[in-house]
PDB file of C-alpha atoms in Angstrom:
ATOM      1  CA  MET A   1     -14.249 -16.595  48.458  1.00  0.00           C
ATOM      2  CA  ALA A   2     -11.459 -19.070  48.246  1.00  0.00           C
ATOM      3  CA  LYS A   3      -8.594 -18.531  45.822  1.00  0.00           C
ATOM      4  CA  LYS A   4      -7.833 -21.242  43.325  1.00  0.00           C
ATOM      5  CA  THR A   5      -4.251 -22.394  43.533  1.00  0.00           C
ATOM      6  CA  PRO A   6      -2.510 -24.109  40.644  1.00  0.00           C
ATOM      7  CA  ASN A   7      -1.527 -27.760  41.124  1.00  0.00           C
ATOM      8  CA  SER A   8       2.098 -27.069  40.324  1.00  0.00           C
ATOM      9  CA  ARG A   9       4.290 -24.027  40.756  1.00  0.00           C
ATOM     10  CA  LYS A  10       5.690 -24.134  37.195  1.00  0.00           C
ATOM     11  CA  PRO A  11       5.623 -20.880  35.228  1.00  0.00           C
ATOM     12  CA  ARG A  12       2.950 -20.733  32.611  1.00  0.00           C
ATOM     13  CA  SER A  13       4.089 -21.254  29.068  1.00  0.00           C
ATOM     14  CA  SER A  14       3.004 -19.143  26.158  1.00  0.00           C
ATOM     15  CA  PRO A  15       0.700 -20.632  23.524  1.00  0.00           C
ATOM     16  CA  ALA A  16       3.520 -20.499  20.972  1.00  0.00           C
ATOM     17  CA  SER A  17       5.804 -22.640  23.119  1.00  0.00           C
ATOM     18  CA  SER A  18       3.061 -25.106  24.004  1.00  0.00           C
ATOM     19  CA  ALA A  19       2.339 -25.638  20.319  1.00  0.00           C
ATOM     20  CA  SER A  20       5.940 -26.592  19.644  1.00  0.00           C
ATOM     21  CA  SER A  21       6.304 -28.932  22.628  1.00  0.00           C
ATOM     22  CA  LYS A  22       4.870 -32.362  23.307  1.00  0.00           C
ATOM     23  CA  ILE A  23       4.016 -33.857  26.695  1.00  0.00           C
ATOM     24  CA  CYS A  24       4.984 -37.503  27.073  1.00  0.00           C
ATOM     25  CA  ASP A  25       3.467 -40.083  29.445  1.00  0.00           C
ATOM     26  CA  ASP A  26       6.197 -39.597  32.035  1.00  0.00           C
ATOM     27  CA  GLY A  27       5.601 -35.832  32.223  1.00  0.00           C
ATOM     28  CA  ASP A  28       8.791 -34.700  30.449  1.00  0.00           C
ATOM     29  CA  LYS A  29       8.544 -32.249  27.609  1.00  0.00           C
ATOM     30  CA  GLU A  30      10.213 -32.998  24.306  1.00  0.00           C
ATOM     31  CA  LYS A  31      10.898 -30.171  21.918  1.00  0.00           C
ATOM     32  CA  ARG A  32       9.817 -30.819  18.360  1.00  0.00           C
ATOM     33  CA  PRO A  33      11.494 -28.945  15.568  1.00  0.00           C
ATOM     34  CA  LYS A  34       9.306 -26.315  13.983  1.00  0.00           C
ATOM     35  CA  SER A  35       9.569 -28.012  10.614  1.00  0.00           C
ATOM     36  CA  ALA A  36       7.872 -31.111  12.063  1.00  0.00           C
ATOM     37  CA  ILE A  37       4.712 -29.117  12.811  1.00  0.00           C
ATOM     38  CA  LYS A  38       2.516 -29.280   9.758  1.00  0.00           C
ATOM     39  CA  PRO A  39       0.387 -26.227   9.048  1.00  0.00           C
ATOM     40  CA  LYS A  40      -3.211 -26.696   8.032  1.00  0.00           C
ATOM     41  CA  ARG A  41      -3.408 -27.185   4.319  1.00  0.00           C
ATOM     42  CA  MET A  42      -5.535 -24.819   2.374  1.00  0.00           C
ATOM     43  CA  PRO A  43      -7.286 -26.297  -0.635  1.00  0.00           C
ATOM     44  CA  LYS A  44      -5.451 -25.400  -3.807  1.00  0.00           C
ATOM     45  CA  LYS A  45      -7.135 -23.018  -6.139  1.00  0.00           C
ATOM     46  CA  LYS A  46      -7.750 -24.533  -9.512  1.00  0.00           C
ATOM     47  CA  SER A  47      -5.646 -22.800 -12.103  1.00  0.00           C
ATOM     48  CA  VAL A  48      -7.692 -21.487 -14.946  1.00  0.00           C
ATOM     49  CA  LYS A  49      -6.209 -22.074 -18.354  1.00  0.00           C
ATOM     50  CA  LEU A  50      -6.290 -18.878 -20.337  1.00  0.00           C
ATOM     51  CA  ASP A  51      -7.299 -19.239 -23.946  1.00  0.00           C
ATOM     52  CA  ALA A  52      -5.037 -17.165 -26.166  1.00  0.00           C
ATOM     53  CA  LYS A  53      -7.739 -16.863 -28.830  1.00  0.00           C
ATOM     54  CA  ARG A  54     -10.314 -15.404 -26.456  1.00  0.00           C
ATOM     55  CA  PRO A  55     -10.816 -11.631 -26.923  1.00  0.00           C
ATOM     56  CA  LYS A  56      -9.446  -9.328 -24.245  1.00  0.00           C
ATOM     57  CA  LYS A  57     -11.722  -7.066 -22.261  1.00  0.00           C
ATOM     58  CA  PRO A  58     -11.615  -3.452 -23.406  1.00  0.00           C
ATOM     59  CA  PRO A  59     -10.317  -0.659 -21.170  1.00  0.00           C
ATOM     60  CA  THR A  60     -12.727   1.514 -19.239  1.00  0.00           C
ATOM     61  CA  ALA A  61     -13.410   5.181 -19.927  1.00  0.00           C
ATOM     62  CA  PHE A  62     -10.864   6.151 -17.281  1.00  0.00           C
ATOM     63  CA  PHE A  63      -8.066   4.374 -19.137  1.00  0.00           C
ATOM     64  CA  PHE A  64      -8.889   6.185 -22.380  1.00  0.00           C
ATOM     65  CA  PHE A  65      -8.751   9.427 -20.393  1.00  0.00           C
ATOM     66  CA  LEU A  66      -5.458   8.301 -18.854  1.00  0.00           C
ATOM     67  CA  GLU A  67      -3.861   7.948 -22.304  1.00  0.00           C
ATOM     68  CA  ASP A  68      -4.758  11.520 -23.250  1.00  0.00           C
ATOM     69  CA  PHE A  69      -3.947  12.963 -19.838  1.00  0.00           C
ATOM     70  CA  ARG A  70      -0.549  11.265 -19.668  1.00  0.00           C
ATOM     71  CA  LYS A  71       0.544  12.878 -22.943  1.00  0.00           C
ATOM     72  CA  ASP A  72      -0.570  16.352 -21.864  1.00  0.00           C
ATOM     73  CA  PHE A  73       0.828  16.002 -18.354  1.00  0.00           C
ATOM     74  CA  GLN A  74       4.257  14.901 -19.592  1.00  0.00           C
ATOM     75  CA  GLU A  75       4.407  17.823 -22.027  1.00  0.00           C
ATOM     76  CA  GLN A  76       3.594  20.281 -19.241  1.00  0.00           C
ATOM     77  CA  ASN A  77       5.775  18.553 -16.610  1.00  0.00           C
ATOM     78  CA  PRO A  78       8.777  16.959 -18.367  1.00  0.00           C
ATOM     79  CA  ASP A  79      10.665  16.630 -15.069  1.00  0.00           C
ATOM     80  CA  VAL A  80       8.051  14.272 -13.551  1.00  0.00           C
ATOM     81  CA  LYS A  81       8.894  10.695 -14.580  1.00  0.00           C
ATOM     82  CA  SER A  82       7.150   8.757 -11.817  1.00  0.00           C
ATOM     83  CA  MET A  83       4.070   6.820 -12.933  1.00  0.00           C
ATOM     84  CA  ARG A  84       2.830   7.132  -9.379  1.00  0.00           C
ATOM     85  CA  ASP A  85       2.762  10.918  -9.567  1.00  0.00           C
ATOM     86  CA  ILE A  86       1.181  10.886 -13.017  1.00  0.00           C
ATOM     87  CA  GLY A  87      -1.480   8.427 -11.844  1.00  0.00           C
ATOM     88  CA  LYS A  88      -2.290  10.514  -8.782  1.00  0.00           C
ATOM     89  CA  ALA A  89      -2.641  13.690 -10.835  1.00  0.00           C
ATOM     90  CA  CYS A  90      -4.806  11.846 -13.356  1.00  0.00           C
ATOM     91  CA  GLY A  91      -7.082  10.434 -10.658  1.00  0.00           C
ATOM     92  CA  GLU A  92      -7.560  13.845  -9.088  1.00  0.00           C
ATOM     93  CA  LYS A  93      -8.372  15.385 -12.468  1.00  0.00           C
ATOM     94  CA  TRP A  94     -10.881  12.581 -13.282  1.00  0.00           C
ATOM     95  CA  LYS A  95     -12.669  13.123  -9.972  1.00  0.00           C
ATOM     96  CA  THR A  96     -13.060  16.853 -10.592  1.00  0.00           C
ATOM     97  CA  MET A  97     -14.265  16.504 -14.203  1.00  0.00           C
ATOM     98  CA  THR A  98     -17.951  16.959 -14.941  1.00  0.00           C
ATOM     99  CA  TYR A  99     -20.026  14.322 -16.677  1.00  0.00           C
ATOM    100  CA  GLU A 100     -20.075  16.399 -19.880  1.00  0.00           C
ATOM    101  CA  GLU A 101     -16.271  16.315 -19.986  1.00  0.00           C
ATOM    102  CA  LYS A 102     -16.226  12.555 -19.383  1.00  0.00           C
ATOM    103  CA  VAL A 103     -18.843  11.750 -22.072  1.00  0.00           C
ATOM    104  CA  LYS A 104     -16.173  11.696 -24.791  1.00  0.00           C
ATOM    105  CA  TYR A 105     -14.345   8.876 -22.996  1.00  0.00           C
ATOM    106  CA  TYR A 106     -17.535   7.024 -22.081  1.00  0.00           C
ATOM    107  CA  ASP A 107     -18.521   6.998 -25.770  1.00  0.00           C
ATOM    108  CA  ILE A 108     -15.159   5.525 -26.780  1.00  0.00           C
ATOM    109  CA  ALA A 109     -15.424   2.903 -24.049  1.00  0.00           C
ATOM    110  CA  THR A 110     -18.984   2.004 -25.100  1.00  0.00           C
ATOM    111  CA  GLU A 111     -17.871   1.496 -28.714  1.00  0.00           C
ATOM    112  CA  LYS A 112     -14.985  -0.702 -27.642  1.00  0.00           C
ATOM    113  CA  ARG A 113     -17.282  -2.673 -25.349  1.00  0.00           C
ATOM    114  CA  ALA A 114     -19.710  -3.314 -28.230  1.00  0.00           C
ATOM    115  CA  GLU A 115     -16.809  -4.570 -30.388  1.00  0.00           C
ATOM    116  CA  PHE A 116     -15.708  -6.814 -27.526  1.00  0.00           C
ATOM    117  CA  ASP A 117     -19.223  -8.231 -27.107  1.00  0.00           C
ATOM    118  CA  LYS A 118     -19.395  -9.057 -30.838  1.00  0.00           C
ATOM    119  CA  ALA A 119     -15.956 -10.679 -30.769  1.00  0.00           C
ATOM    120  CA  THR A 120     -16.856 -12.698 -27.663  1.00  0.00           C
ATOM    121  CA  ALA A 121     -20.094 -13.937 -29.226  1.00  0.00           C
ATOM    122  CA  ASP A 122     -18.173 -14.918 -32.352  1.00  0.00           C
ATOM    123  CA  TYR A 123     -15.533 -16.668 -30.257  1.00  0.00           C
ATOM    124  CA  ILE A 124     -18.149 -18.640 -28.298  1.00  0.00           C
ATOM    125  CA  ARG A 125     -19.954 -19.628 -31.508  1.00  0.00           C
ATOM    126  CA  ARG A 126     -16.719 -20.868 -33.084  1.00  0.00           C
ATOM    127  CA  LYS A 127     -15.719 -22.722 -29.957  1.00  0.00           C
ATOM    128  CA  GLU A 128     -19.092 -24.501 -29.798  1.00  0.00           C
ATOM    129  CA  ASN A 129     -18.807 -25.429 -33.486  1.00  0.00           C
ATOM    130  CA  GLY A 130     -15.418 -26.999 -32.788  1.00  0.00           C
ATOM    131  CA  GLU A 131     -13.323 -24.575 -34.805  1.00  0.00           C
ATOM    132  CA  TYR A 132     -11.139 -23.970 -31.778  1.00  0.00           C
ATOM    133  CA  GLU A 133      -9.834 -27.376 -30.762  1.00  0.00           C
ATOM    134  CA  ASP A 134      -8.546 -27.768 -27.221  1.00  0.00           C
ATOM    135  CA  ILE A 135      -4.983 -28.681 -28.058  1.00  0.00           C
ATOM    136  CA  GLU A 136      -2.890 -29.320 -25.003  1.00  0.00           C
ATOM    137  CA  ASP A 137       0.483 -27.663 -25.039  1.00  0.00           C
ATOM    138  CA  ASP A 138       3.367 -30.052 -24.756  1.00  0.00           C
ATOM    139  CA  SER A 139       5.605 -27.379 -23.389  1.00  0.00           C
ATOM    140  CA  GLU A 140       9.116 -28.237 -22.363  1.00  0.00           C
ATOM    141  CA  PHE A 141       8.499 -26.357 -19.110  1.00  0.00           C
ATOM    142  CA  ASP A 142       5.680 -28.672 -17.967  1.00  0.00           C
ATOM    143  CA  ASP A 143       7.544 -31.358 -16.050  1.00  0.00           C
TER     144      ASP A 143
END
């Protein structure tokens, strides 16, 4: 088999350097500044306007457990101030708890979820009736 030989004996350039250089008609390379290379534009995500009157989602059962656990843990370990350490200990405790121990927190979360569902339905009904007008904020920060 015959070996393929390159047409010229120039060293190969890396892909990064070839992207920043341009070959002209006469064969000379011109360096373009990196700022002149335009990256591909990603389509902008549409910003969602948050309605201040819309009800907030309730916390999950774990977060109700976290409130109780944090109080007990800080009483038993007053020297531990790191939220990271408290969160890790709480997560480990939640994983080892049985369903019967978690039921108390699931019940609280279910009640809060039912309240949220009622409030959301009320909010949607009022919004459809036109009680909540879409008033645009003329904020001094929107320039």
